[in-house]
Short mmCIF file of C-alpha atoms in Angstrom, two decimals:
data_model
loop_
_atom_site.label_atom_id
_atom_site.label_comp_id
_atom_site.label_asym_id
_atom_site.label_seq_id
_atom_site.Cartn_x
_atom_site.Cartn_y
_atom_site.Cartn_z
CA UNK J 1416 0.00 0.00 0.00
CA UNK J 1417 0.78 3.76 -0.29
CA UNK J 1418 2.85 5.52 2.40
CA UNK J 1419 -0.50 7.43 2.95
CA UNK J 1420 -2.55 4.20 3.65
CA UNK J 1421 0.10 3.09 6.17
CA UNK J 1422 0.09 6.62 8.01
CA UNK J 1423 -3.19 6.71 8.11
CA UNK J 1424 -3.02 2.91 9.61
CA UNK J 1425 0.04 3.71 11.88
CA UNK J 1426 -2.39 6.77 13.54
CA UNK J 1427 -6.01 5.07 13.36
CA UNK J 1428 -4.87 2.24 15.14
CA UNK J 1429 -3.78 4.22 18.03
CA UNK J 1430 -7.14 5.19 18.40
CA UNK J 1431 -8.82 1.51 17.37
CA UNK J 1432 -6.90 0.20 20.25
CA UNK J 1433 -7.36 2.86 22.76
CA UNK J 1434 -11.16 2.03 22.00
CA UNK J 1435 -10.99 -0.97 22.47
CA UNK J 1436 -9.31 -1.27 25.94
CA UNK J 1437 -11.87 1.24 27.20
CA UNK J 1438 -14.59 -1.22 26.10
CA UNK J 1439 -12.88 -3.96 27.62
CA UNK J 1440 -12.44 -2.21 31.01
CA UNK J 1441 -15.85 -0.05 31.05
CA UNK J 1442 -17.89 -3.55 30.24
CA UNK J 1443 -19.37 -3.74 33.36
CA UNK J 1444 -20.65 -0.29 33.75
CA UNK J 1445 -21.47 0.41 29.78
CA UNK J 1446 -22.53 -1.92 26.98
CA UNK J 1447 -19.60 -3.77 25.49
CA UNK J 1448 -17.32 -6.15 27.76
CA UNK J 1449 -14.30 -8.75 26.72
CA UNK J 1450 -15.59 -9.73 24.15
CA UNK J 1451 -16.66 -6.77 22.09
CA UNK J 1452 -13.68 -4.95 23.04
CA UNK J 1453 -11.79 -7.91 21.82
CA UNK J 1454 -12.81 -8.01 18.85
CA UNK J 1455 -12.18 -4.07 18.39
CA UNK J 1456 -8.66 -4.65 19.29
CA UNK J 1457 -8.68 -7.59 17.07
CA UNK J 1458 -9.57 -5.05 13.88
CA UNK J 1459 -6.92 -2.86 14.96
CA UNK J 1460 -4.33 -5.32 13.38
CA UNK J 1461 -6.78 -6.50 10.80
CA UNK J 1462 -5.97 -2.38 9.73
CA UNK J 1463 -2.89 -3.25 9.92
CA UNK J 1464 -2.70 -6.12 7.76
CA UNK J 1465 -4.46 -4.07 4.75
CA UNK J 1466 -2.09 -1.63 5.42
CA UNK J 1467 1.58 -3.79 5.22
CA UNK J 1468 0.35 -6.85 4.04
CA UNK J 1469 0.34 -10.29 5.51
CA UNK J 1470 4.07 -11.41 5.80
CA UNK J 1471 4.76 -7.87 7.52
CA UNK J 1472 2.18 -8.57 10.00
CA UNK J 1473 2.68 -12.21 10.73
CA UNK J 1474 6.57 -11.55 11.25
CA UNK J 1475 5.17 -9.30 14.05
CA UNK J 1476 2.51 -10.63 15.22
CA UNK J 1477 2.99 -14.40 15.23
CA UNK J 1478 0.71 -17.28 15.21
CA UNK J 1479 2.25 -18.90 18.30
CA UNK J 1480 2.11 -15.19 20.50
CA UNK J 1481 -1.59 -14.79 19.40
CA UNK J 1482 -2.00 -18.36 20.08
CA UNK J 1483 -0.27 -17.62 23.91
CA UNK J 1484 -2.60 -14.66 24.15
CA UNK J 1485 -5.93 -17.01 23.57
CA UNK J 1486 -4.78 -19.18 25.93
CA UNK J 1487 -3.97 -16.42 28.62
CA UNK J 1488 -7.10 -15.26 28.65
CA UNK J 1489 -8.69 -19.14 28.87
CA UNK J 1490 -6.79 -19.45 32.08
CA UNK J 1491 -7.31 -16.45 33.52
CA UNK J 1492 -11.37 -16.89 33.09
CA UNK J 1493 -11.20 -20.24 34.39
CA UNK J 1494 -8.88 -19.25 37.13
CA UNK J 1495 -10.74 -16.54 38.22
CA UNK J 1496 -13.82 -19.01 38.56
CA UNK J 1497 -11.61 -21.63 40.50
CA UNK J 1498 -10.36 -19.40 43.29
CA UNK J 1499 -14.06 -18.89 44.63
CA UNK J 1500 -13.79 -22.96 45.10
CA UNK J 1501 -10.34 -22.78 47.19
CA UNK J 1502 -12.46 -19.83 49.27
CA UNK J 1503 -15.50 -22.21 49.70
CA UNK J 1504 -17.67 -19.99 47.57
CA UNK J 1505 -19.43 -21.76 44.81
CA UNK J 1506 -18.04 -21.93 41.19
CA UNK J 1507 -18.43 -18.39 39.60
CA UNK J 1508 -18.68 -16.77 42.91
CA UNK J 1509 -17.73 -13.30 43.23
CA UNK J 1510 -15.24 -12.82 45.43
CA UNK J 1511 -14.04 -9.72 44.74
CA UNK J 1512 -17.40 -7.88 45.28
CA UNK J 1513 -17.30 -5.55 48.17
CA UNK J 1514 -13.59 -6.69 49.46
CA UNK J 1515 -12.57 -3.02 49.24
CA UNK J 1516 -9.35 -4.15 47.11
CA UNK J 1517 -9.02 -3.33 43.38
CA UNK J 1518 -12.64 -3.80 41.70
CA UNK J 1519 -13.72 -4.47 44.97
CA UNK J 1520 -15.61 -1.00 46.25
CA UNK J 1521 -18.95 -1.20 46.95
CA UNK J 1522 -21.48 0.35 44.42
CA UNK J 1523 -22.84 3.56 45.86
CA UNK J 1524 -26.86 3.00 46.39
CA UNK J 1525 -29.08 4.87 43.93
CA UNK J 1526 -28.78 6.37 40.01
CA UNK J 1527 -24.81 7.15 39.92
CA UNK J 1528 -21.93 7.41 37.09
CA UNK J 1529 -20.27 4.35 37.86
CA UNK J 1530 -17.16 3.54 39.03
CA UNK J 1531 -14.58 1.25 37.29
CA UNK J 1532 -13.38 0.15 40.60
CA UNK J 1533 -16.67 -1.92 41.08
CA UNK J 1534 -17.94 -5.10 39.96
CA UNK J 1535 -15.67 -7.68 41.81
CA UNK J 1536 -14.50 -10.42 39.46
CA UNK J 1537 -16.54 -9.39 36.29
CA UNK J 1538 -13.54 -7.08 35.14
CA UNK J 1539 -11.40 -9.41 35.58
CA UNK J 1540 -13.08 -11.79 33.61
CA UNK J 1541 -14.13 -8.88 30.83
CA UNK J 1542 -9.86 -8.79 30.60
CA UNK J 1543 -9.61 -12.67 30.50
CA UNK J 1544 -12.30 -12.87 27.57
CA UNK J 1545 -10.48 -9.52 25.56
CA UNK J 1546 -7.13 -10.78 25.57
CA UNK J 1547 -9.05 -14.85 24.24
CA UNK J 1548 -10.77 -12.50 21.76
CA UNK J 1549 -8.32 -10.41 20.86
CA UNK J 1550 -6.01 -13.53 20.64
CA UNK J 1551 -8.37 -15.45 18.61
CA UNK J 1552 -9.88 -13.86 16.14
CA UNK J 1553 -6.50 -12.06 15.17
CA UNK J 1554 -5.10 -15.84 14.61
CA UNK J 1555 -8.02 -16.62 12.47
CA UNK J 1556 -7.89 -13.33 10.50
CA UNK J 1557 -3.97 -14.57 9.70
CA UNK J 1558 -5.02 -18.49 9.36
CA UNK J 1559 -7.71 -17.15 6.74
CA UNK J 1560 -4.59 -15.18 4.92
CA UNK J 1561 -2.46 -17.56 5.17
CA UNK J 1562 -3.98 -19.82 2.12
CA UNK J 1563 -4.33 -16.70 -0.40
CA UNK J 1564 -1.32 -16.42 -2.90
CA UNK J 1565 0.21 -13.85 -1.26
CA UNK J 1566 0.30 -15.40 2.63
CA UNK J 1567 1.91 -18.78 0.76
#
């Protein structure tokens, strides 16, 4: 592509990304969560791809770190539901919920803002299910370009 396209890229996905970490982290207050804000992320080197091509891209991004990041996120998700079992909580449990530690301040009582320091485990999880999505639909985006003539 044109020096233009890939300024433009190099500058939009600034942005694409910064987007799509606030989704990620707002997704318990707003609409959006891990998974939407995953997949924003996730377009963010799709932009980049149409911008340098695939073998610049995939020398940078490879299949094995995207592969690492989907699994990162797996574990983290599941971890986060297995530590309520080690408390003696039930599966899912959220222990985090009014701890008074990080995500865990009580939500003030009546219409309010929000605060991202709420919500107990459910951040944590909306990070465990970005970096999965992020992770995997990046490393199908390259899988899909790696059969065209110009991935082979």
């Amino acid at each position: 592509m044109s020096k233009i396209v890939k300024t433009a890229a190099d500058i939009l996905v600034v942005f694409i990304l910064t987007f799509g970490f606030y989704i990620v982290a707002h997704g318990h207050l707003t609409p959006g969560g891990g998974f939407q804000g995953g997949a924003v992320i996730a377009t963010g080197i799709v932009l980049l791809i149409a911008a340098y091509g695939y073998k610049a891209i995939a020398a940078r991004f490879t299949k094995e770190s995207l592969r690492s990041s989907e699994t990162l996120g797996l574990l983290i998700f599941i971890g986060t539901a297995f530590v309520a079992l080690f408390i003696g909580a039930a599966f899912f449990y959220n222990w985090l919920a009014g701890a008074g530690s990080i995500f865990g301040t009580a939500v003030a009582f009546g219409p309010n803002p929000g605060d991202l320091n709420t919500g107990g485990v459910i951040p944590l999880m909306n990070i465990a299910v970005g970096i999965e999505v992020l992770g995997a639909l990046s490393l199908i985006v390259l899988y899909m370009l790696s059969g065209t003539e110009e991935g082979a």
